[in-house]
Amino acid sequence: MINLLSRTIMMGTPLLFGALAEVIAERTGMMVTAIEGIFLMGAWAGFVGGYLSGSLIVGFLSAMLAGLLVAGLYGWICIYLKQHQVVTGVAINLLVAGLCSFLYRVIFGVPITPLTVSPLATIPIPLLSEIPLLGPILFNQTILTYIIYFLAPLSYFMLYKTSMGLTIRSAGENPEAVDVAGINVLTVRFLTVLLAGVMGGVAGAFYSIGFLGMFTTNIIGGRGWIAFAICFLGNWNPKGAVIGTLAFGFAEAIAIYMQSIGNSALFPNELFIALPYIMTIVLTISRKSFNVPAKLGVPYLKEN
Amino acid sequence: MATAFFELRGISKYFAKVIANQDVSFSIQRGEVLALLGENGAGKSTIMKILYGLYKADEGKLLKDGREIKIDSPKEAMELGISMIQQHFSLVPAHTVTDNIILGNVHGIIDHKLFREEIKRLAELYGFELNPDDFIRDLAVGVQQKVEILKALYQKTNLLIMDEPTAVLTPQEAENLMGFVRDFTAQGNSVIFITHKLKEVMSVADRIIVMRAGRVFGDIKRAETNELELSKLMIGRDLNWVTKEDRQESIDQEVRLEIQQVTLQEKTGVPALKDISLTLHKGEILGIAGVSGNGQQELCEIVCGAILPTKGKILLDGEDITERKIRARIDLGIGYVPADRSSDGMIMDMSIAENMLLKSSYAKKWQKRGFIDKQKLNQYTWQEIQDYSIKAPSPETIARGLSGGNQQKVVLAREVDNGEKVIVFDQPTRGLDLGAVNHVHQVILQERAKGKSVLLVSTELAEIFALSDRIAILYKGEIQGVFNSAELTTEKIGLLMAGFREREVKSDAG
Amino acid sequence: MQAKLRDLLITNILAIVLGIVASGLMLLFLGKNPVSAYSVLITSVVRDSYTFADIFVKATPLMFTALAFAFTYKANLYNIGAQGQFYIGAVIAAASSLWLQNILPGGLVLMITLLLTMVGGGLWGAFIGFVKARYNSNEFLVSMMSTYVALAIMNYLLRTFLIETKAEYPQTDALAASVWLPRIIPGTRLHIGFVLAVLACVGVWVLLYKTPLGYRIRAVGYNAGAAEMSGINAKKLYILAFFISGALAGAAGFTEVNGVQHMLVQGFNPDLGAAGIGIAILANGNPIGIIFAAILFGALKVGGTIMGQMSGIPSSIIELMQGFVMVFVILSYFVRTWLENNREKRKLQKAVAK
Ligand SMILES: Nc1ncnc2c1ncn2[C@@H]1O[C@H](COP(=O)(O)OP(=O)(O)O)[C@@H](O)[C@H]1O
Ligand SMILES: [Mg+2]
């Protein structure tokens, strides 16, 4: 059980990176539909950087850069060229999928056994990790977990208590008000998308070098979309994102656990693999009210 | 003359499909109220957005105190002491008054308490009743405008630009606003007051710039002109107004539509309409006056069946149609010209012909063996284009490319045909130029002459008075009273629109 | 108007060329000469009829998934779950064929199977439309998620009920030749499914632009508010549009299983949905345009595969080409608007200057 909960926190970590990034960007009106591609590119770059340099730090830095580039392309097309967010996201995700497997091949050829790096180690926090029950669950995690649970309240504070947050929230509700107030809406949107790229890159790298220690082309397998969904279900709020993340992390932890004990006829593995996705569908149906940012997904056009 | 406070010289602005401003030059002095007068689409908002840094001019330059300046963003405009209240308010409905006012004016961590107090003080200073913690979405438009003004004042403004500020106010509220403008300029500040209403110009302006089709057609001192001259400059020709004499005064007494004690409960629990009873006769125009947002749209939608009332009944020719939904009501002969034509009335990306089909896509008359009878539809549309003198080369022209007036004529043509018995007009002339307004008024009167019943909702009192046989006043979802139009004065109707009851008005005005 | 059409053709062609060039440049990383790789590709694609016909074989399911996206797109809905609806169709096609092939004559089995795949894919899609209409769920999210669920279902069935008799790999037994879709050109893999797909494109075009129902769907897509205000029930149309969309994607499962694979294999055709979206965008949502755009993507697929076989270029070059083409096509939308606006502006300025 402790193991399961500890896994929940761990598997939730990248999702929370993605979901928080998505929350901040969507509050300005930008759906980052390229999130799946950002995750994948992050996973790829993290692995490549980490493997070639032998340093996980370099790996994560490359992942951030890669995420930034993908997000930059996405942001440029959607914000400055005012193209469609859903359509552009789909295109970029496809392109990134091609790029990652192609470039992996370019760099590593066709290795006979899968290449691996040793993944991120957990860092038990002195004293705190000794607490019975809670200690091993909460305080024996990787550094990324600690970082994101530090960033989550910080982003809440930023969104609701600072001028930056006010600008971000206003940009998604009524970009014209922001423009009239003398703030460049497009810049605000672009910067949050870039931030989403950096955070999404780290999230992606978590799967390759933070956890598995290797890269495969289907390593992300829709988890970017899960982060996207968590942002929706968490009502575009960092608090909601944390709760949603724990729920999805738990689902994923169960899936991994069930797979490890083998198949049963009643509860096949596939059910658990599909669980997070089924959960999303059920939750979108059962959730009553959503505080969708009023201008979510709408490009800001001043002149036409 | 002293050097002008601000001056615009030879400004031109091209949008993709229109020339919004062409070689516009004028200046504004300190302490002056300058009125910018012109019809809808004359380019007033555009030229002011250029001064405010929202748009970039294609040609021309800006000067302050005789020196050339560049204003590339609203930020730079604000630093020069310019504020602008947009025609369509730029407030965030989901945020509080405080958050809206401080947006862009604060840095770092926000001390809400401090700002709340500051705003409260500022509001008191100008005699505005405002709660800094209210959400914008809960405020009436008149109050929202006060928020906009405070926002401007909060930035220490010397030049305040107001884009059509009275459009959403009651006559009394408008009067108060004029008072504010006079006080504000008395302190040496300047105001540019955009409007298309002649009366306001004459009452508040020191000097008047008249714009037409993107150009300046007059730069006159108020004392040296009159309404007639201004209107000619503004329109560029004389207009034959539809007048009372054109109307027949007789009202057919037969009842057509009855609204009986209708209440509409909104989701939040507050009634959008409260216990409304109205009777509409054959061949009658019933005007509904009121400040917008007092339940007008709900009333219209209840009549045409887009929403069903929580309580009460609706009868058409004595038959209970309360439960009939929108499609059934269309078939019963109720037409509806909605206030917001681009969101409710037409499909901008479809052709005129397709827009004509919008309400009768189920009807067999436009079908041939299950397919759309395009030939017949096009013939019909072409006929309507001629009848209503819609400026369009063919029935296949996409609606978006038409001017606002021509788009409105398309909706009008369709609804006049659909509404064989009752036609609901919600703000049928909003945003149209005067020529188009006149045309719409003629159509409404013609339909009345044919014996149709007309429900005319309008926030323009002049329109209500010009057309209605009887007038009902709507305030916060309630009917304040129904009057023969001769019984009402502007002052009395203004008080009723502001929520005073008939009794109170009588004793006040009497 | 003429200038607009010219822009459309030029920018689209340019987008395709740029997409192919960009992927060619990527080949340099592998130390391959893109010019020779592409010329090998082109000559080999047209060298024998088998390969050439394969372009149309590949285009067949793409037409269906592109139509699936385009159809809901017309109603301003995003069905990005065509991949999942395709999986459902494929599973049903395999199950129905295997079950009926020994009971009924082949032709009849094919007809029943087509019907079942369309109904199955359609219902899977209609569910998305239903939750959109009834609970105002975000159809984009739900359709995306439903794909992963469909994939899990397919994998589960391939591991259990549908697994081959040998029970070695997660795949079904081969279908009997009687339930294969007939070939239309002997010596190639081109089957009658291609004709079905083209007919579907034409049919969808007629439905959308010539019938009252299609008119209503487009009206709801452009402006649901105005449509509702005109007595059109948008919610009903959401469900219907998603049903039709899902049915189209489901049909792709039928043509792939009965026409090409003749069995169901785990993990086949994983990018039909995404490529379908690209095709729909390239064709600007026009069903007739989809025919040509799908053939282009089919050619990219066949070409990419040949490149892989001939010179050790990884098959991910296909995804790369598709991805680059899609991104450039999106950019071409921007370029067209820009050209159009500039043209109008110049016209105005000229008029003033006179
Ligand atoms: N952002 C814009 N893009 C394109 N055309 C515009 C835009 N804003 C205004 N226009 C057009 O410019 C002309 C002048 O508009 P505007 O300045 O709003 O007039 P006014 O304020 O006098 O009613 C109109 O024809 C209008 O359609
Ligand atoms: Mg204006």
Coordinates of C-alpha atoms in Angstrom, one line a residue, chain B residues 14-19 22 58 301 306 326-327 330 336 342-347 349-350 354-355 357-359 361-362 367 370-372 374, chain C residues 206 209-212 214-216 218-220 222-233 236-237 340-341 343-345 348-349 351-352:
Chain B
Y14 CA -6.5 51.4 -44.1
F15 CA -8.1 48.2 -42.9
A16 CA -8.1 45.2 -45.2
K17 CA -11.4 46.1 -46.8
V18 CA -12.1 49.7 -45.8
I19 CA -10.5 53.0 -45.6
Q22 CA -8.4 59.4 -44.7
D58 CA -0.6 54.1 -42.2
E301 CA -36.9 35.2 -26.8
A306 CA -36.2 30.4 -27.8
I326 CA -39.1 27.9 -31.5
R327 CA -39.6 25.8 -34.6
I330 CA -41.8 30.0 -36.7
Y336 CA -37.8 37.8 -34.9
S342 CA -24.1 38.5 -36.2
S343 CA -24.5 36.1 -33.3
D344 CA -28.2 35.3 -33.3
G345 CA -29.7 36.4 -36.6
M346 CA -27.6 35.3 -39.5
I347 CA -24.7 33.2 -40.5
D349 CA -20.0 32.9 -43.6
M350 CA -23.0 31.7 -45.7
E354 CA -28.5 30.4 -47.6
N355 CA -29.3 33.0 -44.9
L357 CA -33.2 29.5 -45.9
L358 CA -32.1 29.6 -42.3
K359 CA -35.6 29.4 -40.7
S361 CA -34.7 24.5 -44.0
Y362 CA -37.3 22.0 -42.9
Q367 CA -36.9 21.1 -51.5
G370 CA -34.9 15.8 -50.8
F371 CA -32.4 18.2 -52.2
I372 CA -32.3 21.9 -51.7
K374 CA -31.3 26.0 -55.3
Chain C
V206 CA -23.6 16.0 -51.8
Y209 CA -23.8 21.0 -49.8
K210 CA -27.0 19.8 -51.5
T211 CA -29.3 18.6 -48.8
P212 CA -31.2 20.4 -46.0
G214 CA -26.1 19.1 -44.6
Y215 CA -27.1 22.7 -44.8
R216 CA -28.2 22.6 -41.1
R218 CA -22.9 23.7 -41.7
A219 CA -25.2 26.3 -40.3
V220 CA -24.7 24.9 -36.8
Y222 CA -20.7 28.4 -38.5
N223 CA -23.0 29.8 -35.8
A224 CA -24.7 27.4 -33.5
G225 CA -26.5 30.3 -31.7
A226 CA -28.1 31.7 -34.8
A227 CA -29.0 28.2 -35.9
E228 CA -30.7 27.4 -32.6
M229 CA -32.5 30.7 -32.8
S230 CA -33.8 29.5 -36.1
G231 CA -35.3 26.4 -34.8
I232 CA -32.5 24.0 -35.6
N233 CA -31.7 21.6 -32.9
K236 CA -29.4 16.5 -32.2
L237 CA -27.1 17.4 -35.0
E340 CA -5.5 38.5 -49.6
N341 CA -5.4 41.4 -47.1
R343 CA -4.2 42.8 -52.1
E344 CA -7.3 44.5 -50.7
K345 CA -5.3 47.2 -49.0
L348 CA -7.8 50.7 -51.6
Q349 CA -4.7 52.8 -51.6
A351 CA -8.3 54.0 -55.4
V352 CA -7.3 56.9 -53.1

